Coordinates of C-alpha atoms and ligand atoms in Angstrom, one line a residue:
M18 CA 0.8 51.1 -15.0
S19 CA 4.5 50.9 -14.5
L20 CA 6.4 47.8 -15.1
S21 CA 7.4 47.4 -11.3
R22 CA 3.7 47.7 -10.4
T23 CA 2.8 45.0 -12.9
L24 CA 5.4 42.6 -11.5
S25 CA 4.2 43.2 -8.0
N26 CA 0.6 42.6 -8.8
A27 CA 1.8 39.4 -10.7
A28 CA 3.9 38.2 -7.5
M29 CA 1.0 38.9 -5.4
F30 CA -1.3 36.9 -7.7
V31 CA 1.2 34.0 -7.5
A32 CA 1.5 34.2 -3.7
V33 CA -2.5 34.0 -3.5
A34 CA -2.8 31.2 -5.8
L35 CA -0.2 29.2 -4.0
F36 CA -1.7 29.8 -0.6
S37 CA -5.0 28.6 -1.9
V38 CA -3.4 25.3 -3.2
A39 CA -1.8 24.8 0.3
A40 CA -5.0 25.6 2.1
T41 CA -7.1 23.1 -0.2
G42 CA -4.5 20.5 0.3
A43 CA -4.7 20.8 4.2
A44 CA -8.4 20.7 4.1
N45 CA -8.5 17.4 2.0
A46 CA -5.9 15.8 4.5
Q47 CA -8.0 16.8 7.4
A48 CA -11.2 15.5 5.8
A49 CA -10.3 12.0 5.0
T50 CA -9.8 9.3 7.7
E51 CA -7.0 7.0 7.1
I52 CA -7.1 3.4 8.3
Q53 CA -4.5 0.9 8.3
L54 CA -5.6 -2.7 7.2
S55 CA -3.5 -5.9 6.6
Y56 CA -4.3 -9.1 5.1
K57 CA -2.4 -12.3 5.9
D58 CA -3.3 -16.0 5.8
K59 CA -6.6 -15.1 4.3
K60 CA -7.5 -12.8 7.2
F61 CA -8.0 -9.1 7.5
D62 CA -6.4 -7.7 10.7
P63 CA -8.3 -5.9 12.2
A64 CA -11.3 -7.8 11.0
E65 CA -13.4 -4.9 12.1
I66 CA -12.3 -1.2 11.2
T67 CA -14.2 2.0 12.1
A68 CA -14.6 5.5 10.7
P69 CA -16.6 8.5 11.4
A70 CA -19.8 9.1 9.2
N71 CA -19.8 11.6 6.4
T72 CA -16.1 11.6 6.0
A73 CA -13.9 10.5 3.1
I74 CA -12.0 7.2 4.2
V75 CA -8.8 6.2 2.8
I76 CA -7.8 2.4 3.5
K77 CA -4.2 1.6 3.4
L78 CA -4.1 -2.0 2.8
K79 CA -1.2 -4.2 3.0
N80 CA -1.3 -7.6 1.4
L81 CA 1.2 -9.8 3.4
D82 CA 0.4 -12.9 1.5
A83 CA 2.4 -14.2 -1.6
K84 CA -0.8 -14.4 -3.5
A85 CA -3.0 -11.6 -5.1
M86 CA -6.3 -10.9 -3.4
E87 CA -9.2 -8.7 -4.4
F88 CA -10.6 -6.2 -1.8
E89 CA -14.2 -5.9 -2.5
S90 CA -17.2 -4.5 -1.0
K91 CA -20.6 -4.4 -2.6
T92 CA -22.2 -2.0 -0.2
L93 CA -19.1 0.4 -0.4
K94 CA -18.9 -0.1 -4.1
V95 CA -15.2 -0.7 -4.1
E96 CA -13.1 -3.3 -5.8
K97 CA -9.3 -3.6 -6.2
V98 CA -6.8 -6.4 -7.0
V99 CA -3.7 -6.3 -4.8
A100 CA -0.7 -8.3 -5.9
G101 CA 1.0 -10.6 -3.4
S102 CA 3.2 -8.8 -0.8
S103 CA 2.1 -5.3 -1.9
D104 CA 0.2 -2.2 -0.7
A105 CA -2.7 -0.5 -2.0
T106 CA -4.7 2.5 -1.3
I107 CA -8.4 2.2 -1.4
N108 CA -10.6 5.4 -1.5
V109 CA -14.0 5.1 0.0
R110 CA -16.5 7.9 -0.3
A111 CA -18.1 9.4 2.7
Q112 CA -20.5 7.1 4.3
K113 CA -23.8 7.1 6.5
P114 CA -23.7 5.2 9.8
G115 CA -23.8 1.6 9.3
R116 CA -21.9 -1.8 8.9
Y117 CA -20.3 -2.4 5.6
E118 CA -18.9 -5.6 4.8
F119 CA -15.9 -6.4 2.7
F120 CA -14.0 -9.4 1.6
D121 CA -11.4 -11.0 -0.5
E122 CA -13.3 -11.9 -3.5
Y123 CA -10.8 -14.9 -4.1
N124 CA -11.5 -16.4 -0.8
E125 CA -15.0 -14.8 -0.1
K126 CA -16.2 -17.6 2.3
V127 CA -13.4 -17.0 4.8
A128 CA -11.8 -13.8 4.2
R129 CA -14.3 -11.4 5.5
G130 CA -14.2 -8.1 7.3
A131 CA -16.5 -5.0 8.1
L132 CA -16.1 -1.3 8.2
V133 CA -18.4 0.1 11.0
V134 CA -19.3 3.7 10.3
K135 CA -20.5 5.6 13.4
Ligands
CU206 CU1 -14.7 -8.3 -7.8

């Protein structure tokens, strides 16, 4: 095989590899449902969020309170400490239809919300 032939095969391989990375990235971005959620004065806003079933969910949580909180859900099996006045990304696996409660573990009695999967 000539050198130029080898180089053009190599270039083709790189192009195919880059294309599949781009395609995979696009598929993942499309598959996950992103939800904006904020937390202020020990309340989730909105208190109820919804997402489609069988789709990965990404919750973009903004803790607007000065104190840290801990986002937790036993049924969703997630738990994340979020420092005061900061943001966090919470990845939730695809779920079956249902109502999944979450809360701030530091204020479990009052700071509650739910994810409704349809
Ligand atoms: Cu916890």
